Coordinates of C-alpha atoms (C1' of nucleotides) in Angstrom, one line a residue:
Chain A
X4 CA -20.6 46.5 65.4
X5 CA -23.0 43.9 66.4
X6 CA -21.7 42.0 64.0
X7 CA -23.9 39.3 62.9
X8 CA -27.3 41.3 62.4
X9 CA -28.8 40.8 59.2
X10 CA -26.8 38.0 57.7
X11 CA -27.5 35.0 59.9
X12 CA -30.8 33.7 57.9
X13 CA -30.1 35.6 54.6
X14 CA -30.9 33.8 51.5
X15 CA -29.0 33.4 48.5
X16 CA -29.0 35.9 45.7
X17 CA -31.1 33.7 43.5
X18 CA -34.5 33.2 45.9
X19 CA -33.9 36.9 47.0
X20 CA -33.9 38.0 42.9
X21 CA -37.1 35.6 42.7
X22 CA -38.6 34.9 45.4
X23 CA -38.7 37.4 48.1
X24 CA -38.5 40.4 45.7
X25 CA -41.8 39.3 44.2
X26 CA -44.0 39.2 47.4
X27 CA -41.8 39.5 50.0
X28 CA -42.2 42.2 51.8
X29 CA -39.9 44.4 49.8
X30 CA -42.3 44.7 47.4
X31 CA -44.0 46.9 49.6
X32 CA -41.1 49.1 50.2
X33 CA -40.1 48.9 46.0
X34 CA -43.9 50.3 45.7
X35 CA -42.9 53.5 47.8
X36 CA -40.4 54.5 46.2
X37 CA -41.8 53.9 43.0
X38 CA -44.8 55.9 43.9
X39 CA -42.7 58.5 45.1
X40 CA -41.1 59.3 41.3
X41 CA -37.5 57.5 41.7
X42 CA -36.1 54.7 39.7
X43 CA -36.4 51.4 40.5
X44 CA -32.7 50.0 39.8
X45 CA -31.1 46.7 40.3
X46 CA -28.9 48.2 43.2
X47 CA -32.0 49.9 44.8
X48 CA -33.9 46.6 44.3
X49 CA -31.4 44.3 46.0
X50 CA -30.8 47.0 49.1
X51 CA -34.4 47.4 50.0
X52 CA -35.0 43.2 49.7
X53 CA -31.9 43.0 52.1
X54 CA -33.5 45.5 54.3
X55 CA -36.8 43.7 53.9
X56 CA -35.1 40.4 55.0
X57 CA -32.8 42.1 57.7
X58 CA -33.2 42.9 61.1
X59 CA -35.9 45.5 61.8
X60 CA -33.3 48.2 62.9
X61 CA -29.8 48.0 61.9
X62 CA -26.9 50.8 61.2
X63 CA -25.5 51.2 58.1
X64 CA -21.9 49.5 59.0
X65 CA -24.3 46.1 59.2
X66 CA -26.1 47.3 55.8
X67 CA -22.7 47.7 54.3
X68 CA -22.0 44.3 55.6
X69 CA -24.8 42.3 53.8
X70 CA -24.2 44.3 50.7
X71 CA -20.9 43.5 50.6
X72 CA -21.9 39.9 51.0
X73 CA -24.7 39.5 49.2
X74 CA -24.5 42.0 46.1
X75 CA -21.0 42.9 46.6
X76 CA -21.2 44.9 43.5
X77 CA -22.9 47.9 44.9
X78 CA -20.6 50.3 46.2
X79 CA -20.5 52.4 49.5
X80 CA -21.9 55.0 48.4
X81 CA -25.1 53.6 46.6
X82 CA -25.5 52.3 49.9
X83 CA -25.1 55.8 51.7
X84 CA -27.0 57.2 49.1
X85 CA -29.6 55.0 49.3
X86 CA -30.1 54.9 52.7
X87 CA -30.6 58.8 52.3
X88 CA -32.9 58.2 50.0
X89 CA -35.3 55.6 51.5
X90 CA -35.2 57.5 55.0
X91 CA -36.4 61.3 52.8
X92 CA -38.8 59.0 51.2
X93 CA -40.3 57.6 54.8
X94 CA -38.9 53.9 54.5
X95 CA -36.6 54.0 56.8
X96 CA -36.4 56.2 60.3
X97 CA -32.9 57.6 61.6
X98 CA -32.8 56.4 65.1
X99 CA -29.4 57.1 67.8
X100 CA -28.5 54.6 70.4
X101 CA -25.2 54.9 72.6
X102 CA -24.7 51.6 72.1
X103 CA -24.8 51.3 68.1
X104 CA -22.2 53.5 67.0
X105 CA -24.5 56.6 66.5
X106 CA -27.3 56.1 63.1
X107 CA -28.9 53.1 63.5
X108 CA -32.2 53.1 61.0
X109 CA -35.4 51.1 61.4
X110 CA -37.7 50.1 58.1
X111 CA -40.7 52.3 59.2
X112 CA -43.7 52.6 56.4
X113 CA -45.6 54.7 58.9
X114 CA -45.7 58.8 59.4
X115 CA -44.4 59.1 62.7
X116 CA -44.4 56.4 65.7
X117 CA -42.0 55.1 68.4
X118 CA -40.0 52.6 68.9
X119 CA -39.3 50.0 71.5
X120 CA -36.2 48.0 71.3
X121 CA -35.8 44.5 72.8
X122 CA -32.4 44.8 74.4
X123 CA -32.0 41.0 74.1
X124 CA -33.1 39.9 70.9
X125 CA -33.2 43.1 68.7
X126 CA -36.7 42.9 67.8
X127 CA -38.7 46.3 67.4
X128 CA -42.1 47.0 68.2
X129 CA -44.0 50.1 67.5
X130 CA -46.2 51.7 69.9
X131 CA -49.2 54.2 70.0
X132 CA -47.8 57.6 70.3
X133 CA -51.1 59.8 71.2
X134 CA -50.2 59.5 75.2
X135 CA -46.3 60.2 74.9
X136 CA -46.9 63.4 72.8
X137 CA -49.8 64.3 75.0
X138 CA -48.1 63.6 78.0
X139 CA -44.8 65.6 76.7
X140 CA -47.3 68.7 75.1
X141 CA -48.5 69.2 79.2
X142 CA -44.8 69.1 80.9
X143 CA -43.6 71.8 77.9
X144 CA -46.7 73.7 79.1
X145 CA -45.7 73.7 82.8
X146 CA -42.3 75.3 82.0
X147 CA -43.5 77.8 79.2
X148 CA -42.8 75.5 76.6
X149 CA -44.3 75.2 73.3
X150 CA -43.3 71.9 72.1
X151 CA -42.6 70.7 68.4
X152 CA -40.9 67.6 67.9
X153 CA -39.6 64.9 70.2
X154 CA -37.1 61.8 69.5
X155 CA -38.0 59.2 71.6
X156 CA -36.8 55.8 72.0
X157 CA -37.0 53.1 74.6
X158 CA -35.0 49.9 75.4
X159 CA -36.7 46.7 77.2
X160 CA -36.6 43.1 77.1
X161 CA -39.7 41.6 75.5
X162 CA -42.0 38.9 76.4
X163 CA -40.1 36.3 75.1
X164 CA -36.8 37.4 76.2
X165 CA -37.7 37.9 79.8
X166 CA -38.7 34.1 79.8
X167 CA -35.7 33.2 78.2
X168 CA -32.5 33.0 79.2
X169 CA -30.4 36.5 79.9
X170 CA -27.7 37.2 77.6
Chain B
X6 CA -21.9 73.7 62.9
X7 CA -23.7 76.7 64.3
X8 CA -20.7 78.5 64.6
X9 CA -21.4 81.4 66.8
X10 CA -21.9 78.6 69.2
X11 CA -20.3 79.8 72.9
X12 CA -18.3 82.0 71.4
X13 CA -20.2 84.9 71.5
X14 CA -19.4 86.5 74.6
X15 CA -16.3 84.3 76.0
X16 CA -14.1 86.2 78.4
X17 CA -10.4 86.6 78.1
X18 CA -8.1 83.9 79.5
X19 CA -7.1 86.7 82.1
X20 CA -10.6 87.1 83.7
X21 CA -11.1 83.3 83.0
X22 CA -8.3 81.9 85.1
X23 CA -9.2 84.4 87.7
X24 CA -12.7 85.0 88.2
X25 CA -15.1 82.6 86.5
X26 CA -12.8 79.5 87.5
X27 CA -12.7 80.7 91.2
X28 CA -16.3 81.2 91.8
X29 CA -18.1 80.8 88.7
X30 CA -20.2 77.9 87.6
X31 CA -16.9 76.2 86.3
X32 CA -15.9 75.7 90.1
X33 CA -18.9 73.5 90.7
X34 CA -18.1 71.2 87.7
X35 CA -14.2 71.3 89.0
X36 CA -15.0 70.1 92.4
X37 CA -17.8 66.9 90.4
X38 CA -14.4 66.2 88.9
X39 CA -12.1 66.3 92.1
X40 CA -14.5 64.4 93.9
X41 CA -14.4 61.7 91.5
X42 CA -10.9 61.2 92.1
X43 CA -9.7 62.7 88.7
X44 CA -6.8 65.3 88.6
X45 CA -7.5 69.1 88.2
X46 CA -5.2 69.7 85.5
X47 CA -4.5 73.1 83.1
X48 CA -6.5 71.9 80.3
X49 CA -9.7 70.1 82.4
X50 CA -10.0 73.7 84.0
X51 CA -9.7 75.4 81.0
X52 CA -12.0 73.3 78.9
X53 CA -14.6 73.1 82.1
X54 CA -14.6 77.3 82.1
X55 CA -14.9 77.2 78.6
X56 CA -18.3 74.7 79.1
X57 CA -19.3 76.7 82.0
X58 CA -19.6 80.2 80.3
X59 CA -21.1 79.0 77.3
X60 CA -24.3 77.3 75.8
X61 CA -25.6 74.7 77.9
X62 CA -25.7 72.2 74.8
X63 CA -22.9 72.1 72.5
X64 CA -21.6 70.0 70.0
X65 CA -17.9 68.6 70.1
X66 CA -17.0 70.7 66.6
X67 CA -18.4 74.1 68.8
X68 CA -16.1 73.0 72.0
X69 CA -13.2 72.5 69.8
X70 CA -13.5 75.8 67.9
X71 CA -13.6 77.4 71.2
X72 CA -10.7 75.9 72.8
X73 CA -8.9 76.6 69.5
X74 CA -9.8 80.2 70.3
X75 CA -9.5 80.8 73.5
X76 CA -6.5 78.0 74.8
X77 CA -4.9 76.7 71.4
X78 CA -2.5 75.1 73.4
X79 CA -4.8 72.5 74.4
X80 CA -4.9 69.6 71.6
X81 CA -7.7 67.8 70.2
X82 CA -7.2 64.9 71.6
X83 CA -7.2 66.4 75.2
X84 CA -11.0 68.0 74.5
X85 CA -12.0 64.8 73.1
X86 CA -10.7 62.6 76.3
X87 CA -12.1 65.7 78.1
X88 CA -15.4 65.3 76.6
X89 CA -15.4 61.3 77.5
X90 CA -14.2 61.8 81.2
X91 CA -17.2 64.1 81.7
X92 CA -19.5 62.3 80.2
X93 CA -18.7 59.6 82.4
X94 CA -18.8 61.3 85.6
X95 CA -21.7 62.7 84.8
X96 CA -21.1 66.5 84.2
X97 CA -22.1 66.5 80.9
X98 CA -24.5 64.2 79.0
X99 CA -24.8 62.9 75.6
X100 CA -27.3 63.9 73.5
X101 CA -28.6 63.3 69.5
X102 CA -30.1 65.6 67.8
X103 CA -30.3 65.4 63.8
X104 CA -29.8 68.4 63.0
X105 CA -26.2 69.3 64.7
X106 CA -24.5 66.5 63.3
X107 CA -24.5 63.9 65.6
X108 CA -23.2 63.7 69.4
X109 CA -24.3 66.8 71.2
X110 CA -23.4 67.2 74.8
X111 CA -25.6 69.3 77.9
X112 CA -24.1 70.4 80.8
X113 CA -25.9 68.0 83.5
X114 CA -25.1 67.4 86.9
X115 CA -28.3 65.7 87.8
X116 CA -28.8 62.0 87.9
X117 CA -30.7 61.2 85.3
X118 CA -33.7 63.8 83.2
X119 CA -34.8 64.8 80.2
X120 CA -34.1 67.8 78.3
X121 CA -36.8 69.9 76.4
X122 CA -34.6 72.2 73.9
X123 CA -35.5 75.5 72.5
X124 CA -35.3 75.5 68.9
X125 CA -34.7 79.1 68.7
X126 CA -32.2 80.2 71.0
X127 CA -31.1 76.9 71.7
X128 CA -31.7 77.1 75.9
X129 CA -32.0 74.0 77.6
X130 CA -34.4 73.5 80.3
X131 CA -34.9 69.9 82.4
X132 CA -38.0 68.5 83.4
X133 CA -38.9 65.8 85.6
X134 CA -39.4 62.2 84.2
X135 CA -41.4 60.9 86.8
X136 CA -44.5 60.8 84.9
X137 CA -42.5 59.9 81.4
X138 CA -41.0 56.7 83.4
X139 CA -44.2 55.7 84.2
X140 CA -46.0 56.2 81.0
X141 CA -43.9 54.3 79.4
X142 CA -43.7 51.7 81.7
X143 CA -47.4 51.4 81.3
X144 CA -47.2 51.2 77.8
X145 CA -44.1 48.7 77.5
X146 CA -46.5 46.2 79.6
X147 CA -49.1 46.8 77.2
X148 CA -46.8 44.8 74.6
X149 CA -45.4 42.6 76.8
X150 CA -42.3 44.7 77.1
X151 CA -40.3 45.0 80.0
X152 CA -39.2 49.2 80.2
X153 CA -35.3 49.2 80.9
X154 CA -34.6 52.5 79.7
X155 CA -35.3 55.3 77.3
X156 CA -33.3 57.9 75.7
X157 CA -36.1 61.0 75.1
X158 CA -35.1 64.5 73.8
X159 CA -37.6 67.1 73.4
X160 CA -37.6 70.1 71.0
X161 CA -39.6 73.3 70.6
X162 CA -40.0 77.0 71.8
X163 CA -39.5 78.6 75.5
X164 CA -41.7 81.3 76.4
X165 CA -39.0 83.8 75.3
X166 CA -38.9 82.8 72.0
X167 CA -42.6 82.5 71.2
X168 CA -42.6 86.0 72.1
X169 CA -39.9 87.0 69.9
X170 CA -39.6 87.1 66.2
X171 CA -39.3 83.4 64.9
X172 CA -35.6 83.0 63.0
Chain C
dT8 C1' -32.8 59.0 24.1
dT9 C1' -32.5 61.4 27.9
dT10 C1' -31.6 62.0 32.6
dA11 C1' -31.2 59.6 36.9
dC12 C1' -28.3 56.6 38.9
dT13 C1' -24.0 53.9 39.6
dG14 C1' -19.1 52.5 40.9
dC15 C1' -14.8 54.0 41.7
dA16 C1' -11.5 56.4 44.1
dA17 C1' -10.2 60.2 46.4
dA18 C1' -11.6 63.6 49.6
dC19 C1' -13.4 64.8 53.9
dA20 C1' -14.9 65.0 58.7
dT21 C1' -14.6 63.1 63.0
dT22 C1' -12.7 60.5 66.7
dT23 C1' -9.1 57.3 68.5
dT24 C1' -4.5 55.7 69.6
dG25 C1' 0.6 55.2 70.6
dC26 C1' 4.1 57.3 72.7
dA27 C1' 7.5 60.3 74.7
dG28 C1' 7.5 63.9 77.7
dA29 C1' 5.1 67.2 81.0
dT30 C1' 2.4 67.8 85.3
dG31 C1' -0.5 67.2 89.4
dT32 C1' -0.6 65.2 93.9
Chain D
dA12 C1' 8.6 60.2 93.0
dC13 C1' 5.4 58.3 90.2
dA14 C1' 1.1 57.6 88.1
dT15 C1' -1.8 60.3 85.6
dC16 C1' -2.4 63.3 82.0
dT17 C1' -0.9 65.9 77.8
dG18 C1' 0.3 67.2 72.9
dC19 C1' 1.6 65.5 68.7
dA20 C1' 1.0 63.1 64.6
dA21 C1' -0.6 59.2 62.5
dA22 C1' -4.3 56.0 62.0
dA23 C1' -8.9 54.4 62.1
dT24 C1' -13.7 55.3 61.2
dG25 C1' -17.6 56.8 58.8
dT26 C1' -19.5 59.5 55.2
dT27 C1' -19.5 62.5 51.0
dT28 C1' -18.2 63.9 46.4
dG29 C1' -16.6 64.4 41.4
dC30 C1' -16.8 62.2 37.4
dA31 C1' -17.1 59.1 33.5
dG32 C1' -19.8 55.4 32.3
dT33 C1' -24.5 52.6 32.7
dA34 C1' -29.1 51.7 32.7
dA35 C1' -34.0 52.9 33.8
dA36 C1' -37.9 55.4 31.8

DNA sequence: TTTACTGCAAACATTTTGCAGATGT
DNA sequence: ACATCTGCAAAATGTTTGCAGTAAA
């Protein structure tokens, strides 16, 4: 929907094969899933070096997008399918916002971590989690609650982007 | 997707045109809606008892079903607009949660809070975001992030259910 | 060589839209 | 009376599935 995510800087299908697949940082990502027991397949190997180069969170309407454009021989539902599969795997994160459609994803090596979104320029940034959950453990005390799980996710303009100009 | 889902013990259409809607939670919801300027029609009432007697979060597929059931006149459409025009005047709020597809709604009159949800008998309780707000403000500066807003959902166990036998 | 994986196309689920007619105020 | 709202059916969207063929290990 946003249109433009993940394809502005993309690279052609040659450096990505060579180049970034190598030692970019989707060699990182390629390692987890190998470690994990599944196949490392052409398909799975261009997705996950698009990822790599993409946008830190995107939904899958832009993944589809870039596939289509730069592999346009992987079909749908590789894509769907491998989105499944990197997010059971712990590469990827399911994440809602209003504003995206609804599943947006963010690559995501980590266990379990929050997210805060620059509202202006997309970027992501991680943040410590110990005060949130301990914060969120004492207010489900207060009202009898024991609490298990929370999905939280925050929106903000960061430091660049509240120098720069508003869009 | 739960399928029991507000159901369960829904009056007939006698007792709901009569009692419920006249001084039942529904009228509360009906006079938001009045006050907003929107018109009380056949189908908003019917669809606001509907909301009203049942679980206080519900997905769109659950609402549906019950309106099928219990006012089949009413078309899908109409629930879905329904579903929108509430959401924007702030009688219900959207909510994600993973597991229950995608969009769930709560029944929410307030401003603006958080929900903790039981994962067990599914009861929704609020709690005050004071102290979340300004955690997380605290933390955003910590990155240089200016905080604009957060989307937080909470999941676990009321005091009931820890009680009870775990399902 | 064996089994996981893929592309395709069709199925499916969910939500939106256009429009003629009904209804609330 | 007249604008808002509704039901219907069709369309748009987003995701999943069955299956025969392909390729990773």
């Amino acid at each position: 929907m946003t249109g433009d995510a993940m394809t502005s800087d993309a690279m052609t299908s040659d450096a990505m094969a060579s180049d970034a697949m190598r030692r970019g940082p989707a060699a990182i990502l390629l390692r987890q899933l190998d470690n994990a027991g599944y196949r490392l397949t052409e398909p799975r190997r261009a997705i996950l070096t698009i990822i790599a180069g993409g946008h830190e969170r995107f939904t899958s309407a832009e993944l589809l997008d870039s596939v289509q454009r730069e592999a346009s021989s992987i079909g749908r539902a590789t894509v769907f399918r491998t989105l499944d599969l990197l997010t059971a795997v712990g590469i990827l994160q399911r994440v809602h916002l209003d504003d995206a459609g609804c599943h947006s994803y963010v690559v995501c090596g980590r266990a379990h971590h929050h997210h805060i979104v620059c509202a202006n320029c997309n970027r992501v940034m991680d943040f410590e989690q110990g005060e949130v959950e301990a914060l969120l453990a004492r207010l489900g005390e207060r009202h009898g609650f024991k609490v298990e799980g929370h999905h939280l996710e925050v929106y903000g303009r960061c430091q660049d982007c509240q120098a720069a100009t508003h869009n």
